[in-house]
Amino acid sequence: MNCETCQLKELELDPAEIRDVLRCVLHTIFFHRALGLVRPKDVDCELFEITYVQCGDAELEKKIDEKIEQFVAWSEKHPNRKSQVCLSFYEVKSKQSSWFGIKVERQHWEHWIVNVNVHPIHPPKSSFLNTREKVLEETSTRRSALETSVREVLFQIIKFANEKQEHIPPITNSEVVSFPYEITTPR
Amino acid sequence: MAAHSDSGRTTEQIVSQFLSKALHAILAARIPYIHGPTPPPSRHPRKRDRWFHLALGDPPPALEHPSGLIPNGVMEPLVVDILLSPRDDPTMPEAIVERWVAQCEAPAPWSPLHSPAETSSNSFLVKRTYKKSIILLRSIYSVLRLLPAQRVFKMLCASNQSYNHDLTYRVSSFAEPFSRKEEAEFQYHCFAPVETQSGQLAVSVQYRPSLSQFNLEISSLLPPMLITDYVGSPAADPMRAFPSSPSERTGTRSSTSFPLRGSQHGQPSTSAPASAPVFFNRPHSWTGGPSEVPSNRAQHPNHPPTGSYRKPAFNFDEFKFSPPFYMSPTPSPPKFSGSYMQSPLRSETAPVSIPQSGSSKVKVLRSPNLSDPTRNFLPPPSPRSARTTDPSSQDSDSRSFRRPDGLRTSDGYSNMYGTPKGLKDGRDDSGRFSLSGSPRFTFSRSSSRISVPDDLDDPDFSYPFAVDDVDSSDSQARSNDGKEVSDFGHASSSHKSQDAAVGVLVHMLRTAAPLRDSTYSSQSSKSELQEEGLGSTSSFFMSRKASDALEELQSYKSIKEMLLSQSKGKLH
């Protein structure tokens, strides 16, 4: 079975924008890969005029938020660094019992790499030429550009999710998230 | 062959359900109140929801039977146009903001799908078709939220305002081609097709990247909402009455302050039309019965602003607008504060007439004007030299009491005192005032008799400190400044103990006409006495004792208590 990998466009984020952006991206991926019965829930981004869709599964939301918080904590310790959050779907291929216990073999069939570049974006220092309005305008411009980039990433997800489907294994359970997954953050 | 026919029917059913669900998703994300006034309650997923593992709830009535949408089979394209229709200007054409096209295209001759012989893969193909349809439907659902029209939809749904445009739709099996100019205004997004036995299920959307050209604004037709319990209204202040309350005329309930609450939640108000203007006035194609093809507009004609849209007869500028959600019943400052202020005062101080005794040679304190209610609260005027000292000269018809001499000898008090109207002749140099009303207190002095009748219900009673002519022993003019100072001290002590009442009296004196006669001035008292030949009064003042002053002080205290009790009684 092939393993498809989707490298998403890099997003330059301010630490305050991490949660909103990652939540939007990860939930959009899950909405296209959680093929169980879902009752979609529209969610508006806090910082952007973007509406994305969640699967409506509380457990999934909780796990995503936990991973996002882990990443936020890591980014606070390692500022100004490029990093990745990886969402992988896998199959449990076999369970082999050994002297050391049961060994579970996972076979990943899809990786979603969310590339982020987190660095505090300091507004230009106020000077004789920089007025408060100018600072706000520049912040707004940057935020608008980031919103455009997030939209591009979401369309990238939708395009990839529609074009690459042959590698998706058959649905074996009736849960919302029909495939096991793992979210990997840098350590 | 049978398997192929079965799989073919299954595929056809999948495509049919897919088109129905796609249309449901599109209309639910673009047409406000597509489900009618009441949104469908959330419930356990039904069989219809389980199709494609996407629970969208109950479809609109027109989508109850998917076969009605594609009467010519699944091979007929399904074209859904989302239009932005102006409400206020019927001459303006409606504009297509999105065009969704879903159709099952026949497979190419070289496609393996074209061969019906491979029955073993039919079930696999059906399963794969169904799985890909699930993902395609999810993508359509997500893209609907990312396109610019989503923002317009949210504005029309969430806001309780009525905008100058409406989102409507048109479903057809034929896509009217755009002109070149229009084509250039649209962007195109095509979803990856899903292979089916019937062909390739392809979905695409043409959309306007920007809707700013339509100037979506709050409709000016929406009249201002009537706020019935605005600050200062009769509803907020029952003491005030308006000549004609709009709520009384229209019969609308107070909830018109929240006119669009029902429409915001998709529930039309069952009250007067005024309570739910927006819902019924918002034309959209999704109205009418279940069999109605939702392609017409304006099922509910725009109601003219008659219900709550009536123009108020009064000027809005007079009132403070408050948002209807934040209407506070806090009363505004009384508009007629003057009257409110005056009425209790008026109750406290009845008109008092000062006897106009010309024979009095004793100075009297000027009393407030008996006929002028505004002068009820002036402190007693300064004594007048023309008063007689005979207690019997007191006006038998008036209630009187003696004022302490200190009140009439101070220059400050003289400035505060004005000449009440009609009191010139009634003044008594002895410092007594005549009260035509009926003060509730009486007091007397050993050397001078000051009587204040108990009955205050006399309509002529205007102020409490009008004193009749005091005895001659009391009405003697001050001969020296020291005495005046001491008297002033007594006056100040009594004055201080009658804070509110004296303040009112001061106001009365200030508004009173100035005393023509200079005899009431404390500084000129001596000269007045001399002019009037009242040299004998000096001896009178000299003979005054502390006991007299104390008696006067007690009298003033009782006057104060009377005034306060009167004011409390009037207010309640």
mmCIF file of N, CA and C in Angstrom, chain A residues 28 30-42 44 49-53 55 151 154-155 158-159 161-171 173 176 179, chain B residues 42-45 49-50 52-57 124 128 131-143 145-147 150-151 154 189 191-195 207:
data_model
loop_
_atom_site.group_PDB
_atom_site.id
_atom_site.type_symbol
_atom_site.label_atom_id
_atom_site.label_comp_id
_atom_site.label_asym_id
_atom_site.label_seq_id
_atom_site.Cartn_x
_atom_site.Cartn_y
_atom_site.Cartn_z
ATOM 1 N N THR A 28 -9.801 20.425 9.319
ATOM 2 C CA THR A 28 -10.161 20.276 7.907
ATOM 3 C C THR A 28 -9.631 18.956 7.358
ATOM 4 N N PHE A 30 -9.078 16.225 9.101
ATOM 5 C CA PHE A 30 -9.879 15.143 9.685
ATOM 6 C C PHE A 30 -11.262 15.064 9.045
ATOM 7 N N PHE A 31 -11.812 16.205 8.700
ATOM 8 C CA PHE A 31 -13.147 16.183 8.094
ATOM 9 C C PHE A 31 -13.129 15.430 6.772
ATOM 10 N N HIS A 32 -11.964 15.426 6.103
ATOM 11 C CA HIS A 32 -11.860 14.719 4.834
ATOM 12 C C HIS A 32 -11.364 13.297 4.990
ATOM 13 N N ARG A 33 -10.940 12.945 6.184
ATOM 14 C CA ARG A 33 -10.414 11.596 6.369
ATOM 15 C C ARG A 33 -11.167 10.823 7.444
ATOM 16 N N ALA A 34 -11.965 11.494 8.227
ATOM 17 C CA ALA A 34 -12.810 10.780 9.191
ATOM 18 C C ALA A 34 -14.096 10.417 8.463
ATOM 19 N N LEU A 35 -14.109 9.228 7.887
ATOM 20 C CA LEU A 35 -15.182 8.846 6.984
ATOM 21 C C LEU A 35 -16.353 8.172 7.700
ATOM 22 N N GLY A 36 -16.367 8.195 9.022
ATOM 23 C CA GLY A 36 -17.528 7.693 9.742
ATOM 24 C C GLY A 36 -18.649 8.711 9.695
ATOM 25 N N LEU A 37 -19.767 8.355 10.297
ATOM 26 C CA LEU A 37 -20.920 9.235 10.285
ATOM 27 C C LEU A 37 -20.618 10.484 11.117
ATOM 28 N N VAL A 38 -20.672 11.632 10.476
ATOM 29 C CA VAL A 38 -20.368 12.883 11.163
ATOM 30 C C VAL A 38 -21.563 13.821 11.045
ATOM 31 N N ARG A 39 -21.687 14.623 12.078
ATOM 32 C CA ARG A 39 -22.653 15.725 12.037
ATOM 33 C C ARG A 39 -21.823 16.999 11.997
ATOM 34 N N PRO A 40 -21.619 17.547 10.830
ATOM 35 C CA PRO A 40 -20.645 18.636 10.698
ATOM 36 C C PRO A 40 -21.023 19.843 11.546
ATOM 37 N N LYS A 41 -19.983 20.487 12.008
ATOM 38 C CA LYS A 41 -20.159 21.673 12.841
ATOM 39 C C LYS A 41 -19.300 22.791 12.273
ATOM 40 N N ASP A 42 -19.944 23.874 11.939
ATOM 41 C CA ASP A 42 -19.228 25.024 11.416
ATOM 42 C C ASP A 42 -18.585 25.789 12.567
ATOM 43 N N ASP A 44 -16.065 29.195 13.314
ATOM 44 C CA ASP A 44 -15.423 30.400 12.791
ATOM 45 C C ASP A 44 -14.083 30.601 13.481
ATOM 46 N N GLU A 49 -11.343 35.586 9.072
ATOM 47 C CA GLU A 49 -12.706 35.401 8.588
ATOM 48 C C GLU A 49 -12.774 34.120 7.771
ATOM 49 N N ILE A 50 -12.538 33.067 8.448
ATOM 50 C CA ILE A 50 -12.550 31.747 7.819
ATOM 51 C C ILE A 50 -13.461 30.861 8.637
ATOM 52 N N THR A 51 -14.312 30.145 7.923
ATOM 53 C CA THR A 51 -15.174 29.161 8.560
ATOM 54 C C THR A 51 -14.730 27.785 8.112
ATOM 55 N N TYR A 52 -14.398 26.959 9.068
ATOM 56 C CA TYR A 52 -14.022 25.595 8.728
ATOM 57 C C TYR A 52 -15.007 24.646 9.388
ATOM 58 N N VAL A 53 -14.851 23.382 9.082
ATOM 59 C CA VAL A 53 -15.843 22.398 9.522
ATOM 60 C C VAL A 53 -15.169 21.376 10.425
ATOM 61 N N CYS A 55 -15.757 17.738 12.754
ATOM 62 C CA CYS A 55 -16.523 16.489 12.649
ATOM 63 C C CYS A 55 -17.606 16.381 13.714
ATOM 64 N N ARG A 151 -6.188 30.102 3.686
ATOM 65 C CA ARG A 151 -7.170 29.663 2.705
ATOM 66 C C ARG A 151 -6.525 28.812 1.632
ATOM 67 N N LEU A 154 -6.008 25.429 3.017
ATOM 68 C CA LEU A 154 -7.248 24.659 3.098
ATOM 69 C C LEU A 154 -7.647 24.130 1.726
ATOM 70 N N PHE A 155 -7.528 24.950 0.712
ATOM 71 C CA PHE A 155 -7.827 24.461 -0.636
ATOM 72 C C PHE A 155 -6.838 23.394 -1.054
ATOM 73 N N ILE A 158 -8.100 20.229 0.471
ATOM 74 C CA ILE A 158 -9.281 19.715 -0.237
ATOM 75 C C ILE A 158 -8.867 19.086 -1.556
ATOM 76 N N LYS A 159 -7.983 19.722 -2.234
ATOM 77 C CA LYS A 159 -7.537 19.194 -3.536
ATOM 78 C C LYS A 159 -6.830 17.864 -3.356
ATOM 79 N N ALA A 161 -7.050 15.796 -0.811
ATOM 80 C CA ALA A 161 -7.960 14.780 -0.276
ATOM 81 C C ALA A 161 -8.844 14.201 -1.364
ATOM 82 N N ASN A 162 -9.187 15.004 -2.370
ATOM 83 C CA ASN A 162 -10.025 14.515 -3.451
ATOM 84 C C ASN A 162 -9.226 13.750 -4.503
ATOM 85 N N GLU A 163 -8.033 14.205 -4.744
ATOM 86 C CA GLU A 163 -7.261 13.557 -5.811
ATOM 87 C C GLU A 163 -6.627 12.258 -5.353
ATOM 88 N N LYS A 164 -6.222 12.211 -4.133
ATOM 89 C CA LYS A 164 -5.524 11.022 -3.624
ATOM 90 C C LYS A 164 -6.479 10.239 -2.734
ATOM 91 N N GLN A 165 -7.081 9.235 -3.320
ATOM 92 C CA GLN A 165 -8.027 8.439 -2.540
ATOM 93 C C GLN A 165 -7.788 6.943 -2.693
ATOM 94 N N GLU A 166 -7.015 6.570 -3.662
ATOM 95 C CA GLU A 166 -6.828 5.145 -3.931
ATOM 96 C C GLU A 166 -6.138 4.422 -2.791
ATOM 97 N N HIS A 167 -5.313 5.118 -2.073
ATOM 98 C CA HIS A 167 -4.522 4.516 -1.008
ATOM 99 C C HIS A 167 -5.293 4.400 0.305
ATOM 100 N N ILE A 168 -6.485 4.963 0.322
ATOM 101 C CA ILE A 168 -7.255 4.934 1.573
ATOM 102 C C ILE A 168 -7.761 3.509 1.787
ATOM 103 N N PRO A 169 -7.508 2.952 2.929
ATOM 104 C CA PRO A 169 -7.934 1.571 3.177
ATOM 105 C C PRO A 169 -9.442 1.505 3.366
ATOM 106 N N PRO A 170 -9.998 0.372 3.330
ATOM 107 C CA PRO A 170 -11.446 0.254 3.514
ATOM 108 C C PRO A 170 -11.844 0.593 4.951
ATOM 109 N N ILE A 171 -13.053 1.041 5.054
ATOM 110 C CA ILE A 171 -13.588 1.435 6.362
ATOM 111 C C ILE A 171 -14.008 0.173 7.101
ATOM 112 N N ASN A 173 -14.774 0.254 10.675
ATOM 113 C CA ASN A 173 -15.567 0.474 11.883
ATOM 114 C C ASN A 173 -16.550 1.619 11.631
ATOM 115 N N VAL A 176 -16.551 7.715 14.227
ATOM 116 C CA VAL A 176 -16.424 8.943 13.452
ATOM 117 C C VAL A 176 -15.069 8.972 12.745
ATOM 118 N N PHE A 179 -10.272 5.748 10.910
ATOM 119 C CA PHE A 179 -8.909 5.226 10.787
ATOM 120 C C PHE A 179 -8.094 5.699 11.978
ATOM 121 N N SER B 42 -32.277 19.195 16.272
ATOM 122 C CA SER B 42 -31.258 18.160 16.139
ATOM 123 C C SER B 42 -31.806 16.859 16.718
ATOM 124 N N ARG B 43 -31.536 15.837 16.049
ATOM 125 C CA ARG B 43 -32.068 14.564 16.497
ATOM 126 C C ARG B 43 -31.101 13.486 16.066
ATOM 127 N N HIS B 44 -31.422 12.267 16.352
ATOM 128 C CA HIS B 44 -30.598 11.154 15.938
ATOM 129 C C HIS B 44 -30.621 11.054 14.413
ATOM 130 N N PRO B 45 -29.476 10.662 13.864
ATOM 131 C CA PRO B 45 -29.417 10.586 12.403
ATOM 132 C C PRO B 45 -30.418 9.582 11.858
ATOM 133 N N ASP B 49 -29.767 10.647 6.687
ATOM 134 C CA ASP B 49 -28.510 11.238 7.145
ATOM 135 C C ASP B 49 -27.340 10.301 6.946
ATOM 136 N N ARG B 50 -27.629 9.023 6.931
ATOM 137 C CA ARG B 50 -26.528 8.067 6.844
ATOM 138 C C ARG B 50 -25.946 7.977 5.454
ATOM 139 N N PHE B 52 -23.794 8.804 2.697
ATOM 140 C CA PHE B 52 -22.487 9.452 2.578
ATOM 141 C C PHE B 52 -21.938 9.862 3.944
ATOM 142 N N HIS B 53 -22.482 9.306 4.997
ATOM 143 C CA HIS B 53 -22.001 9.539 6.363
ATOM 144 C C HIS B 53 -21.936 11.024 6.700
ATOM 145 N N LEU B 54 -22.921 11.723 6.208
ATOM 146 C CA LEU B 54 -22.947 13.160 6.457
ATOM 147 C C LEU B 54 -24.375 13.533 6.867
ATOM 148 N N ALA B 55 -24.522 13.818 8.146
ATOM 149 C CA ALA B 55 -25.844 14.132 8.674
ATOM 150 C C ALA B 55 -26.099 15.621 8.512
ATOM 151 N N LEU B 56 -26.991 15.944 7.580
ATOM 152 C CA LEU B 56 -27.325 17.346 7.344
ATOM 153 C C LEU B 56 -28.688 17.723 7.897
ATOM 154 N N GLY B 57 -29.373 16.782 8.454
ATOM 155 C CA GLY B 57 -30.710 17.078 8.950
ATOM 156 C C GLY B 57 -31.750 16.905 7.858
ATOM 157 N N PHE B 124 -16.853 -3.866 -6.177
ATOM 158 C CA PHE B 124 -15.713 -3.058 -5.753
ATOM 159 C C PHE B 124 -15.870 -1.630 -6.254
ATOM 160 N N ARG B 128 -16.114 1.696 -4.067
ATOM 161 C CA ARG B 128 -15.163 2.783 -4.278
ATOM 162 C C ARG B 128 -15.910 4.062 -4.645
ATOM 163 N N LYS B 131 -17.347 5.504 -1.485
ATOM 164 C CA LYS B 131 -16.338 6.097 -0.606
ATOM 165 C C LYS B 131 -15.850 7.429 -1.173
ATOM 166 N N LYS B 132 -15.631 7.461 -2.459
ATOM 167 C CA LYS B 132 -15.176 8.717 -3.051
ATOM 168 C C LYS B 132 -16.274 9.773 -3.013
ATOM 169 N N SER B 133 -17.496 9.327 -3.120
ATOM 170 C CA SER B 133 -18.605 10.278 -3.034
ATOM 171 C C SER B 133 -18.677 10.898 -1.650
ATOM 172 N N ILE B 134 -18.327 10.084 -0.647
ATOM 173 C CA ILE B 134 -18.297 10.629 0.716
ATOM 174 C C ILE B 134 -17.300 11.770 0.790
ATOM 175 N N ILE B 135 -16.107 11.527 0.290
ATOM 176 C CA ILE B 135 -15.064 12.551 0.373
ATOM 177 C C ILE B 135 -15.421 13.753 -0.489
ATOM 178 N N LEU B 136 -16.011 13.502 -1.656
ATOM 179 C CA LEU B 136 -16.393 14.614 -2.529
ATOM 180 C C LEU B 136 -17.435 15.493 -1.854
ATOM 181 N N LEU B 137 -18.359 14.843 -1.201
ATOM 182 C CA LEU B 137 -19.392 15.618 -0.516
ATOM 183 C C LEU B 137 -18.789 16.443 0.615
ATOM 184 N N ARG B 138 -17.807 15.846 1.309
ATOM 185 C CA ARG B 138 -17.128 16.613 2.361
ATOM 186 C C ARG B 138 -16.411 17.821 1.762
ATOM 187 N N SER B 139 -15.824 17.624 0.623
ATOM 188 C CA SER B 139 -15.112 18.738 -0.007
ATOM 189 C C SER B 139 -16.076 19.841 -0.413
ATOM 190 N N ILE B 140 -17.206 19.442 -0.981
ATOM 191 C CA ILE B 140 -18.212 20.450 -1.357
ATOM 192 C C ILE B 140 -18.650 21.216 -0.126
ATOM 193 N N TYR B 141 -18.861 20.499 0.954
ATOM 194 C CA TYR B 141 -19.285 21.122 2.209
ATOM 195 C C TYR B 141 -18.246 22.118 2.703
ATOM 196 N N SER B 142 -16.979 21.777 2.597
ATOM 197 C CA SER B 142 -15.909 22.668 3.059
ATOM 198 C C SER B 142 -15.752 23.865 2.144
ATOM 199 N N VAL B 143 -15.808 23.627 0.830
ATOM 200 C CA VAL B 143 -15.614 24.735 -0.108
ATOM 201 C C VAL B 143 -16.739 25.746 0.029
ATOM 202 N N ARG B 145 -17.975 26.810 2.602
ATOM 203 C CA ARG B 145 -17.650 27.717 3.707
ATOM 204 C C ARG B 145 -16.475 28.629 3.402
ATOM 205 N N LEU B 146 -15.766 28.310 2.328
ATOM 206 C CA LEU B 146 -14.583 29.104 2.016
ATOM 207 C C LEU B 146 -14.832 30.131 0.922
ATOM 208 N N LEU B 147 -15.946 30.039 0.236
ATOM 209 C CA LEU B 147 -16.208 30.960 -0.853
ATOM 210 C C LEU B 147 -16.744 32.284 -0.308
ATOM 211 N N GLN B 150 -20.252 32.889 1.386
ATOM 212 C CA GLN B 150 -20.515 32.414 2.747
ATOM 213 C C GLN B 150 -20.629 33.580 3.713
ATOM 214 N N ARG B 151 -19.808 34.570 3.476
ATOM 215 C CA ARG B 151 -19.852 35.738 4.343
ATOM 216 C C ARG B 151 -21.188 36.470 4.216
ATOM 217 N N LYS B 154 -23.811 34.532 6.040
ATOM 218 C CA LYS B 154 -23.746 34.716 7.488
ATOM 219 C C LYS B 154 -24.296 36.071 7.892
ATOM 220 N N HIS B 189 -13.585 26.459 -9.876
ATOM 221 C CA HIS B 189 -12.990 25.408 -9.053
ATOM 222 C C HIS B 189 -13.682 24.103 -9.415
ATOM 223 N N PHE B 191 -13.819 19.966 -8.748
ATOM 224 C CA PHE B 191 -13.485 18.877 -7.836
ATOM 225 C C PHE B 191 -13.089 17.650 -8.652
ATOM 226 N N ALA B 192 -12.294 16.854 -8.028
ATOM 227 C CA ALA B 192 -11.871 15.623 -8.697
ATOM 228 C C ALA B 192 -13.093 14.747 -8.938
ATOM 229 N N PRO B 193 -13.265 14.283 -10.132
ATOM 230 C CA PRO B 193 -14.474 13.496 -10.442
ATOM 231 C C PRO B 193 -14.424 12.130 -9.769
ATOM 232 N N VAL B 194 -15.584 11.562 -9.593
ATOM 233 C CA VAL B 194 -15.739 10.231 -8.994
ATOM 234 C C VAL B 194 -16.207 9.292 -10.088
ATOM 235 N N GLU B 195 -15.486 8.268 -10.231
ATOM 236 C CA GLU B 195 -15.845 7.298 -11.268
ATOM 237 C C GLU B 195 -17.000 6.438 -10.788
ATOM 238 N N TYR B 207 -17.528 30.976 -9.238
ATOM 239 C CA TYR B 207 -17.901 31.913 -8.178
ATOM 240 C C TYR B 207 -17.206 33.239 -8.409
#
